[in-house]
Amino acid sequence: MTEPTKFILTEDRIPTHWVNLLPDLPGDPLPPLNPGTMQPAGPDDLTPIFPMDLIGQEVSTDAEVEIPDVVREIYKLWRPTPLFRARRLERELDTPARIFYKYEGGSPAGSHKPNSAVAQAYANKEAGISRLVTETGAGQWGSALALACSLFGLECLVYMVGASYDQKPYRRALMESWGAKVIRSPSDTTDSGRAQAEHTTGSLGIAISEAVEVAAQAEDTNYALGSVLNHVCLHQTVIGQEAMAQMEMAGAEPDVVVGCVGGGSNFAGIAFPYVQRVIRGEAKTRFVAAEPAACPTLTRGAYRYDFGDTVGLTPLMPMYTLGHDFVPAPVHAGGLRYHGDSPMVCGLVKHGLVEARAYKQNETFAAAIRFARTEAILPAPEPAHAIRAVMEEAEAAKQAGEQRTILFNLCGHGHFDMSAYEAYLSGSLEDTEFSEADMEAALERLPDAPAIA
Amino acid sequence: MTEPTKFILTEDRIPTHWVNLLPDLPGDPLPPLNPGTMQPAGPDDLTPIFPMDLIGQEVSTDAEVEIPDVVREIYKLWRPTPLFRARRLERELDTPARIFYKYEGGSPAGSHKPNSAVAQAYANKEAGISRLVTETGAGQWGSALALACSLFGLECLVYMVGASYDQKPYRRALMESWGAKVIRSPSDTTDSGRAQAEHTTGSLGIAISEAVEVAAQAEDTNYALGSVLNHVCLHQTVIGQEAMAQMEMAGAEPDVVVGCVGGGSNFAGIAFPYVQRVIRGEAKTRFVAAEPAACPTLTRGAYRYDFGDTVGLTPLMPMYTLGHDFVPAPVHAGGLRYHGDSPMVCGLVKHGLVEARAYKQNETFAAAIRFARTEAILPAPEPAHAIRAVMEEAEAAKQAGEQRTILFNLCGHGHFDMSAYEAYLSGSLEDTEFSEADMEAALERLPDAPAIA
């Protein structure tokens, strides 16, 4: 009865640096490209929408980047987050595996997203910017940025995917409670929005185009992205660093680290500090990236240069892509519905350091319910994909008769996702699968960029 | 930059005992009465619906009650909870006051309710009960009990107030995710429900009648109440005990302790350990209980014996009451819409140990928004009442030029209450006030019980 259930760090253990995996990445550097010149995109391509500090972090070759004191001070509002040993789940699964999870759902926005939102808001505030603009699908990133802006006295403008705007008024109310202005996308406030007006339900790619357009045109306004980019992955590494210290407290070393992947930021957060050790030959950890079968970027996408948005306003990024104009089926894990992925995560998959697996939504909700009824926390639909993969790993350990150690990132709670659970419990969730025909059509519309070796 | 924002306890600091204030209460004991005989209700009145262990806790004269190991083990899933110093709010209010808050919203149900739900589910499991039945208004208690039952393998049946059932499908989905069965009240499954069928939107009092009726009739089924009763207040004292240890870490002693009051359980949780010290002459702490102006039990109710439910199935309880058939205006702080209050909390108000204040809902939401934009956490509408009172106390400290120390209980997050915030932000929230005519009518319908001295 006295074995610990969770491992807690005091505030002074909040990491002082973010871990930058970029200099350790295997293979040749693959810079983003300017779509006009096909030359590597430089600071000039990015300064209209990002502050210099974040551009510096995006391309930094330093193995670590110092976290500003002001950011660490705000992290104290919810960090360090707890690491749990899932003893009840282990018993339920009757597995010899030891399962640990890092829980990021205790943040004020209910997910890991504020880790980067606060860092981005601070860098922009320091650069004299007075307003940030972004897009949001399900609303997790939009609410995290709204929160961060309220803490720094910045204005916040959020383009919200039309379908979500209509169906998720509570997410919108959360952003507005923190003072953000929320606009339904596609809107008539931008050229990008007007050009896509026929897509009445919108998409993440269109919303990104609108936000980038606004940021590029207004002097006092910058853009903020909640995933994909190097500096966003960087900010999230506080998760893995804390987890490492907590696993040490638990006297355990993970055999496998699991996370869900949409744009890659929560996966990067838990995994990159461990990946660094593997690349440096200091450990032999395996990594599993779990994604939805309805948007199987890492498992089915083409490894190519593609735009980050629908209209084509961003630099070209080297990544697994389903095509920049691909609109995934409306599965409830909204945070995983993106046509591409973090170039860094994609590179790790390409080089065999990370194994990607795709799951259908009903099996992920079944895993989430089983988790909730044993470990108490109701997961968001996104990390439910990670939980599904963890259960596979636990079963594999049982089959092998080995006491393997599994660590995963429970990146958010499901309190804003009850309509999804309602649909699952009533049996009305569909298991949409990715269509090969969609992929072929998308590949034809990929930009004419250099192939990746 | 290095002053702590929050104070964290390790798992071994979860209290080993609950604090029982009953033997210290001032005044003559006021037992609940059997409404048939008007004699003190004994165990025989309660055994049909409660297990002996909880009945024992309800009437215990021991100053502390040991927490079972199994309950402490489950508490580890979210306890100890953090205590925050609200430095950002202090600056926002420009007050010399030091403001601390205990945050219970990190529990899997998002509120303090699981503290008692787990204790009650355990006692019933030990007594061989296989099903618990309860009522829920806004859904916080229902979801906490659903969670607790899932952890002990008990069935859970929840009668949900009709209006909430219709308007809050997400709360229902949360209970169902943890495996509970949810029935709209009034229902045709009970005599009480059928007798009240004309009240189509239901009320908490009717739902209690339905749940108690089911529990009284089925051998394998007991009833569980989420507030009001002595043993529920007892279970919540883990909050105040942890807070006391954390305030000691902070080197601070509260001049005033603040909580919102519906049935009284979260207020009791934070306050009773401190009240005990005041009664014993060991401290001079003040206590403020914040309630809604639309249901001002403590500030406007009559101190009388009354039923706990609408139909009149419960023993008569000595409490401030607005009449057992009073149906409060549909304010969004659903957890504060109860006609009565904990007899223990009422006794403390009667004896001048606790000061009660009533607030209108728009001013409480204004306080909640101000809190969210400085301290980041979006509060549930119930503790927003406490925050409103805290801001008054902070202003009073400023006027007096004194560095007073304020401690309050932030008993839950508002992630399930976004429709309320949406209504507030759109300016459509009404400030319903309690009607004197309502009170006069209610008093006429009070049961003919002995007056309280």
CSV table of C-alpha atoms in Angstrom, one decimal, chain B residues 42-388:
chain,number,residue,atom,x,y,z
B,42,GLY,CA,-31.2,6.7,15.0
B,43,PRO,CA,-29.2,4.1,13.0
B,44,ASP,CA,-32.5,2.3,12.2
B,45,ASP,CA,-33.7,5.3,10.3
B,46,LEU,CA,-30.6,5.3,8.2
B,47,THR,CA,-29.5,1.6,7.7
B,48,PRO,CA,-31.9,1.1,4.7
B,49,ILE,CA,-29.9,3.6,2.7
B,50,PHE,CA,-26.4,3.9,4.3
B,51,PRO,CA,-23.8,1.4,5.5
B,52,MET,CA,-23.0,1.3,9.2
B,53,ASP,CA,-19.5,2.7,8.8
B,54,LEU,CA,-20.9,5.9,7.3
B,55,ILE,CA,-23.7,6.1,9.9
B,56,GLY,CA,-20.9,5.8,12.5
B,57,GLN,CA,-19.0,8.7,10.9
B,58,GLU,CA,-22.2,10.7,10.7
B,59,VAL,CA,-22.7,10.7,14.5
B,60,SER,CA,-19.1,10.1,15.7
B,61,THR,CA,-17.9,12.0,18.8
B,62,ASP,CA,-14.2,11.3,18.0
B,63,ALA,CA,-12.2,14.3,17.1
B,64,GLU,CA,-10.7,12.4,14.2
B,65,VAL,CA,-11.6,9.4,12.0
B,66,GLU,CA,-8.9,7.2,10.4
B,67,ILE,CA,-8.9,7.2,6.6
B,68,PRO,CA,-8.8,3.6,5.3
B,69,ASP,CA,-5.6,2.7,3.5
B,70,VAL,CA,-7.6,1.8,0.3
B,71,VAL,CA,-9.1,5.3,0.2
B,72,ARG,CA,-5.7,6.9,0.8
B,73,GLU,CA,-4.3,4.8,-2.0
B,74,ILE,CA,-6.9,6.1,-4.4
B,75,TYR,CA,-6.5,9.7,-3.2
B,76,LYS,CA,-3.0,9.4,-4.6
B,77,LEU,CA,-4.5,9.6,-8.1
B,78,TRP,CA,-4.9,13.4,-7.5
B,79,ARG,CA,-3.9,14.2,-3.9
B,80,PRO,CA,-2.2,16.1,-2.3
B,81,THR,CA,-3.5,19.0,-4.4
B,82,PRO,CA,-1.5,22.1,-4.8
B,83,LEU,CA,-1.7,25.3,-2.8
B,84,PHE,CA,-1.1,28.4,-4.9
B,85,ARG,CA,0.1,31.9,-3.9
B,86,ALA,CA,-1.9,34.2,-6.2
B,87,ARG,CA,0.9,36.6,-6.8
B,88,ARG,CA,-0.4,37.8,-10.2
B,89,LEU,CA,-3.9,38.4,-8.8
B,90,GLU,CA,-2.5,40.3,-5.8
B,91,ARG,CA,-0.7,42.7,-8.3
B,92,GLU,CA,-3.8,43.0,-10.4
B,93,LEU,CA,-5.9,44.0,-7.4
B,94,ASP,CA,-3.1,46.2,-6.1
B,95,THR,CA,-3.7,44.9,-2.6
B,96,PRO,CA,-1.3,44.5,0.3
B,97,ALA,CA,-3.2,41.3,1.1
B,98,ARG,CA,-1.5,37.9,0.5
B,99,ILE,CA,-3.9,35.6,-1.3
B,100,PHE,CA,-3.6,31.8,-1.3
B,101,TYR,CA,-5.8,29.2,-2.8
B,102,LYS,CA,-6.1,25.5,-2.6
B,103,TYR,CA,-6.9,24.0,-6.0
B,104,GLU,CA,-9.1,20.9,-6.2
B,105,GLY,CA,-9.9,21.2,-9.9
B,106,GLY,CA,-7.0,18.8,-10.8
B,107,SER,CA,-9.0,15.7,-9.7
B,108,PRO,CA,-10.2,13.5,-12.5
B,109,ALA,CA,-13.8,14.8,-12.1
B,110,GLY,CA,-12.5,18.4,-12.0
B,111,SER,CA,-13.7,19.2,-8.5
B,112,HIS,CA,-13.3,18.3,-4.8
B,113,LYS,CA,-16.3,15.9,-5.0
B,114,PRO,CA,-14.3,12.6,-5.4
B,115,ASN,CA,-12.8,13.1,-1.9
B,116,SER,CA,-16.1,12.0,-0.5
B,117,ALA,CA,-17.3,9.8,-3.4
B,118,VAL,CA,-14.3,7.5,-3.0
B,119,ALA,CA,-14.8,7.2,0.8
B,120,GLN,CA,-18.5,6.5,0.4
B,121,ALA,CA,-18.0,3.9,-2.4
B,122,TYR,CA,-15.3,2.1,-0.3
B,123,ALA,CA,-17.6,1.9,2.8
B,124,ASN,CA,-20.4,0.6,0.7
B,125,LYS,CA,-18.2,-1.9,-1.1
B,126,GLU,CA,-16.9,-3.2,2.3
B,127,ALA,CA,-20.6,-3.6,3.4
B,128,GLY,CA,-21.3,-5.9,0.5
B,129,ILE,CA,-23.4,-3.3,-1.4
B,130,SER,CA,-23.3,-3.8,-5.2
B,131,ARG,CA,-25.0,-0.6,-6.4
B,132,LEU,CA,-25.1,3.1,-5.4
B,133,VAL,CA,-27.8,5.5,-6.4
B,134,THR,CA,-27.7,9.2,-6.2
B,135,GLU,CA,-29.0,12.4,-7.7
B,136,THR,CA,-27.1,15.2,-9.5
B,137,GLY,CA,-27.9,18.7,-10.6
B,138,ALA,CA,-25.1,20.2,-12.6
B,139,GLY,CA,-23.3,16.9,-12.7
B,140,GLN,CA,-20.3,17.4,-10.5
B,141,TRP,CA,-21.4,15.0,-7.8
B,142,GLY,CA,-22.8,12.5,-10.2
B,143,SER,CA,-19.6,12.3,-12.1
B,144,ALA,CA,-17.5,12.0,-9.0
B,145,LEU,CA,-19.7,9.1,-7.8
B,146,ALA,CA,-19.6,7.4,-11.2
B,147,LEU,CA,-15.8,7.7,-11.1
B,148,ALA,CA,-15.6,6.2,-7.5
B,149,CYS,CA,-17.9,3.4,-8.4
B,150,SER,CA,-15.9,2.5,-11.5
B,151,LEU,CA,-12.8,2.3,-9.3
B,152,PHE,CA,-14.5,-0.2,-6.9
B,153,GLY,CA,-16.5,-2.2,-9.4
B,154,LEU,CA,-19.8,-0.9,-8.1
B,155,GLU,CA,-22.8,-0.2,-10.3
B,156,CYS,CA,-23.9,3.5,-10.3
B,157,LEU,CA,-27.3,4.9,-11.0
B,158,VAL,CA,-27.8,8.7,-11.2
B,159,TYR,CA,-31.0,10.6,-11.2
B,160,MET,CA,-30.2,13.8,-13.1
B,161,VAL,CA,-32.4,16.9,-12.8
B,162,GLY,CA,-34.4,17.1,-16.0
B,163,ALA,CA,-33.3,20.5,-17.1
B,164,SER,CA,-29.7,19.6,-16.7
B,165,TYR,CA,-30.2,16.3,-18.4
B,166,ASP,CA,-31.6,18.2,-21.4
B,167,GLN,CA,-29.1,21.1,-21.4
B,168,LYS,CA,-25.9,19.3,-20.3
B,169,PRO,CA,-25.5,16.2,-22.4
B,170,TYR,CA,-21.7,16.4,-21.9
B,171,ARG,CA,-22.0,16.0,-18.1
B,172,ARG,CA,-24.2,12.9,-18.8
B,173,ALA,CA,-21.6,11.6,-21.2
B,174,LEU,CA,-18.9,12.0,-18.5
B,175,MET,CA,-20.9,9.9,-16.0
B,176,GLU,CA,-21.5,7.3,-18.7
B,177,SER,CA,-17.9,7.2,-19.7
B,178,TRP,CA,-17.2,6.0,-16.1
B,179,GLY,CA,-19.9,3.4,-16.6
B,180,ALA,CA,-22.8,5.0,-14.7
B,181,LYS,CA,-26.5,4.7,-15.8
B,182,VAL,CA,-28.1,8.1,-15.9
B,183,ILE,CA,-31.9,8.6,-15.7
B,184,ARG,CA,-33.8,11.9,-16.3
B,185,SER,CA,-35.7,13.1,-13.2
B,186,PRO,CA,-38.6,13.2,-12.6
B,187,SER,CA,-38.9,9.7,-14.1
B,188,ASP,CA,-41.5,6.9,-14.2
B,189,THR,CA,-39.1,4.5,-12.4
B,190,THR,CA,-40.2,5.7,-8.9
B,191,ASP,CA,-43.4,6.6,-7.0
B,192,SER,CA,-41.7,10.0,-6.1
B,193,GLY,CA,-40.9,10.7,-9.8
B,194,ARG,CA,-44.4,9.7,-11.0
B,195,ALA,CA,-46.0,11.9,-8.2
B,196,GLN,CA,-43.9,14.9,-9.5
B,197,ALA,CA,-44.4,14.3,-13.2
B,198,GLU,CA,-45.9,17.7,-13.8
B,199,HIS,CA,-42.6,19.3,-12.8
B,200,THR,CA,-41.1,18.4,-16.1
B,201,THR,CA,-37.8,20.2,-15.7
B,202,GLY,CA,-37.2,18.5,-12.3
B,203,SER,CA,-35.4,19.8,-9.2
B,204,LEU,CA,-32.6,18.6,-7.0
B,205,GLY,CA,-35.1,17.9,-4.2
B,206,ILE,CA,-37.2,15.6,-6.5
B,207,ALA,CA,-34.1,13.8,-7.8
B,208,ILE,CA,-33.0,13.1,-4.2
B,209,SER,CA,-36.5,11.7,-3.4
B,210,GLU,CA,-36.2,9.3,-6.4
B,211,ALA,CA,-32.7,8.2,-5.4
B,212,VAL,CA,-33.6,7.7,-1.8
B,213,GLU,CA,-36.7,5.7,-2.7
B,214,VAL,CA,-34.7,3.3,-4.9
B,215,ALA,CA,-32.1,2.8,-2.2
B,216,ALA,CA,-34.6,2.2,0.5
B,217,GLN,CA,-36.4,-0.5,-1.6
B,218,ALA,CA,-33.4,-2.5,-3.0
B,219,GLU,CA,-31.4,-4.7,-0.7
B,220,ASP,CA,-28.2,-4.5,-2.7
B,221,THR,CA,-28.4,-0.8,-3.2
B,222,ASN,CA,-27.5,2.2,-1.0
B,223,TYR,CA,-27.8,5.9,-1.4
B,224,ALA,CA,-24.9,8.4,-1.6
B,225,LEU,CA,-25.2,12.1,-1.0
B,226,GLY,CA,-22.5,14.6,-2.2
B,227,SER,CA,-22.9,17.3,0.5
B,228,VAL,CA,-24.9,18.5,3.5
B,229,LEU,CA,-24.3,15.4,5.8
B,230,ASN,CA,-21.7,15.3,8.5
B,231,HIS,CA,-19.8,12.4,7.0
B,232,VAL,CA,-19.5,14.2,3.7
B,233,CYS,CA,-18.1,17.3,5.4
B,234,LEU,CA,-15.8,15.0,7.3
B,235,HIS,CA,-14.3,13.4,4.2
B,236,GLN,CA,-13.6,16.8,2.7
B,237,THR,CA,-11.4,17.9,5.6
B,238,VAL,CA,-8.4,16.4,3.7
B,239,ILE,CA,-8.5,19.8,1.9
B,240,GLY,CA,-8.0,22.0,5.0
B,241,GLN,CA,-5.5,19.7,6.6
B,242,GLU,CA,-3.3,19.7,3.5
B,243,ALA,CA,-3.8,23.5,3.2
B,244,MET,CA,-2.6,23.9,6.8
B,245,ALA,CA,0.6,22.1,6.1
B,246,GLN,CA,1.1,24.0,2.9
B,247,MET,CA,0.4,27.4,4.5
B,248,GLU,CA,3.1,26.4,7.1
B,249,MET,CA,5.5,25.8,4.2
B,250,ALA,CA,4.6,29.3,2.9
B,251,GLY,CA,5.2,30.7,6.4
B,252,ALA,CA,1.7,32.2,6.4
B,253,GLU,CA,-1.3,32.0,8.7
B,254,PRO,CA,-4.7,32.9,7.2
B,255,ASP,CA,-6.6,35.9,8.7
B,256,VAL,CA,-9.6,34.8,6.8
B,257,VAL,CA,-10.7,31.5,5.1
B,258,VAL,CA,-13.2,31.8,2.3
B,259,GLY,CA,-15.3,29.1,0.5
B,260,CYS,CA,-18.5,29.0,-1.5
B,261,VAL,CA,-21.5,27.2,0.1
B,262,GLY,CA,-24.2,25.1,-1.6
B,263,GLY,CA,-24.6,22.1,0.6
B,264,GLY,CA,-21.4,23.1,2.4
B,265,SER,CA,-18.9,20.3,1.7
B,266,ASN,CA,-16.1,22.3,0.0
B,267,PHE,CA,-16.5,25.0,2.6
B,268,ALA,CA,-16.3,22.5,5.4
B,269,GLY,CA,-13.3,20.9,3.7
B,270,ILE,CA,-11.1,24.0,3.7
B,271,ALA,CA,-12.6,25.6,6.9
B,272,PHE,CA,-13.3,22.9,9.5
B,273,PRO,CA,-9.7,22.1,10.5
B,274,TYR,CA,-9.2,25.9,11.0
B,275,VAL,CA,-12.6,26.3,12.7
B,276,GLN,CA,-11.5,23.6,15.2
B,277,ARG,CA,-8.5,25.6,16.2
B,278,VAL,CA,-10.6,28.8,16.6
B,279,ILE,CA,-13.2,26.9,18.8
B,280,ARG,CA,-10.3,25.6,20.9
B,281,GLY,CA,-8.9,29.1,21.3
B,282,GLU,CA,-5.8,28.3,19.3
B,283,ALA,CA,-6.4,30.9,16.6
B,284,LYS,CA,-8.5,33.9,15.7
B,285,THR,CA,-9.3,33.1,12.0
B,286,ARG,CA,-12.4,34.6,10.4
B,287,PHE,CA,-14.5,32.6,8.0
B,288,VAL,CA,-16.6,33.8,5.0
B,289,ALA,CA,-19.2,31.6,3.3
B,290,ALA,CA,-20.2,32.9,-0.2
B,291,GLU,CA,-23.6,31.9,-1.6
B,292,PRO,CA,-25.7,33.0,-4.6
B,293,ALA,CA,-28.3,35.8,-4.1
B,294,ALA,CA,-30.7,33.6,-6.1
B,295,CYS,CA,-30.5,30.9,-3.4
B,296,PRO,CA,-29.5,32.7,-0.2
B,297,THR,CA,-29.9,30.0,2.3
B,298,LEU,CA,-27.5,31.2,4.9
B,299,THR,CA,-28.2,34.9,4.6
B,300,ARG,CA,-32.0,34.8,4.2
B,301,GLY,CA,-33.3,31.3,5.2
B,302,ALA,CA,-35.1,30.4,8.4
B,303,TYR,CA,-33.2,28.3,11.0
B,304,ARG,CA,-35.6,25.4,11.3
B,305,TYR,CA,-36.0,21.7,11.0
B,306,ASP,CA,-36.8,20.8,7.4
B,307,PHE,CA,-36.6,17.9,5.0
B,308,GLY,CA,-33.5,17.4,2.8
B,309,ASP,CA,-35.7,16.4,-0.2
B,310,THR,CA,-38.9,17.6,-1.9
B,311,VAL,CA,-41.1,14.7,-1.2
B,312,GLY,CA,-40.2,14.3,2.4
B,313,LEU,CA,-38.4,11.0,2.6
B,314,THR,CA,-35.4,12.1,4.6
B,315,PRO,CA,-35.1,12.8,8.3
B,316,LEU,CA,-35.7,16.4,9.4
B,317,MET,CA,-32.4,18.4,9.5
B,318,PRO,CA,-31.7,21.5,11.6
B,319,MET,CA,-30.6,24.1,9.1
B,320,TYR,CA,-31.1,27.4,7.4
B,321,THR,CA,-33.7,26.6,4.8
B,322,LEU,CA,-35.6,28.3,2.1
B,323,GLY,CA,-38.2,25.5,2.2
B,324,HIS,CA,-37.8,22.0,1.0
B,325,ASP,CA,-40.0,22.6,-2.1
B,326,PHE,CA,-38.2,25.8,-3.0
B,327,VAL,CA,-36.9,25.7,-6.6
B,328,PRO,CA,-34.2,28.3,-7.0
B,329,ALA,CA,-33.8,30.4,-10.2
B,330,PRO,CA,-31.7,28.5,-12.8
B,331,VAL,CA,-28.4,30.2,-12.0
B,332,HIS,CA,-25.3,28.6,-13.5
B,333,ALA,CA,-23.7,27.7,-10.2
B,334,GLY,CA,-25.8,24.6,-10.1
B,335,GLY,CA,-23.9,23.2,-7.2
B,336,LEU,CA,-25.1,26.1,-5.0
B,337,ARG,CA,-28.8,25.6,-5.8
B,338,TYR,CA,-30.0,23.8,-2.7
B,339,HIS,CA,-32.8,24.9,-0.4
B,340,GLY,CA,-30.8,24.0,2.8
B,341,ASP,CA,-27.2,23.6,3.9
B,342,SER,CA,-25.0,21.4,6.0
B,343,PRO,CA,-26.4,21.5,9.6
B,344,MET,CA,-22.8,21.8,10.9
B,345,VAL,CA,-22.1,24.8,8.6
B,346,CYS,CA,-25.5,26.3,9.6
B,347,GLY,CA,-24.6,25.9,13.3
B,348,LEU,CA,-21.4,27.8,12.8
B,349,VAL,CA,-23.2,30.6,11.1
B,350,LYS,CA,-25.8,30.7,13.9
B,351,HIS,CA,-23.1,30.9,16.5
B,352,GLY,CA,-21.3,33.7,14.7
B,353,LEU,CA,-18.2,31.7,13.8
B,354,VAL,CA,-18.9,32.0,10.1
B,355,GLU,CA,-20.1,35.1,8.2
B,356,ALA,CA,-22.3,34.4,5.2
B,357,ARG,CA,-22.5,36.7,2.2
B,358,ALA,CA,-24.7,36.5,-1.0
B,359,TYR,CA,-23.6,37.6,-4.5
B,360,LYS,CA,-25.4,38.0,-7.8
B,361,GLN,CA,-24.2,35.9,-10.7
B,362,ASN,CA,-22.9,38.6,-13.0
B,363,GLU,CA,-20.6,39.9,-10.3
B,364,THR,CA,-19.3,36.4,-9.6
B,365,PHE,CA,-18.6,35.8,-13.3
B,366,ALA,CA,-16.8,39.2,-13.6
B,367,ALA,CA,-14.6,38.0,-10.7
B,368,ALA,CA,-14.0,34.6,-12.4
B,369,ILE,CA,-12.9,36.2,-15.6
B,370,ARG,CA,-10.6,38.6,-13.8
B,371,PHE,CA,-9.1,35.6,-12.0
B,372,ALA,CA,-8.7,33.6,-15.2
B,373,ARG,CA,-6.9,36.4,-17.0
B,374,THR,CA,-4.3,36.7,-14.2
B,375,GLU,CA,-4.0,33.3,-12.5
B,376,ALA,CA,-4.8,31.4,-15.7
B,377,ILE,CA,-7.2,28.8,-14.2
B,378,LEU,CA,-10.8,29.3,-15.3
B,379,PRO,CA,-12.9,28.6,-12.2
B,380,ALA,CA,-16.2,26.8,-12.0
B,381,PRO,CA,-19.2,29.2,-11.3
B,382,GLU,CA,-19.5,27.9,-7.8
B,383,PRO,CA,-16.0,28.9,-6.5
B,384,ALA,CA,-16.4,32.1,-8.5
B,385,HIS,CA,-18.6,33.2,-5.5
B,386,ALA,CA,-15.6,32.6,-3.3
B,387,ILE,CA,-13.4,34.6,-5.6
B,388,ARG,CA,-15.9,37.5,-5.4
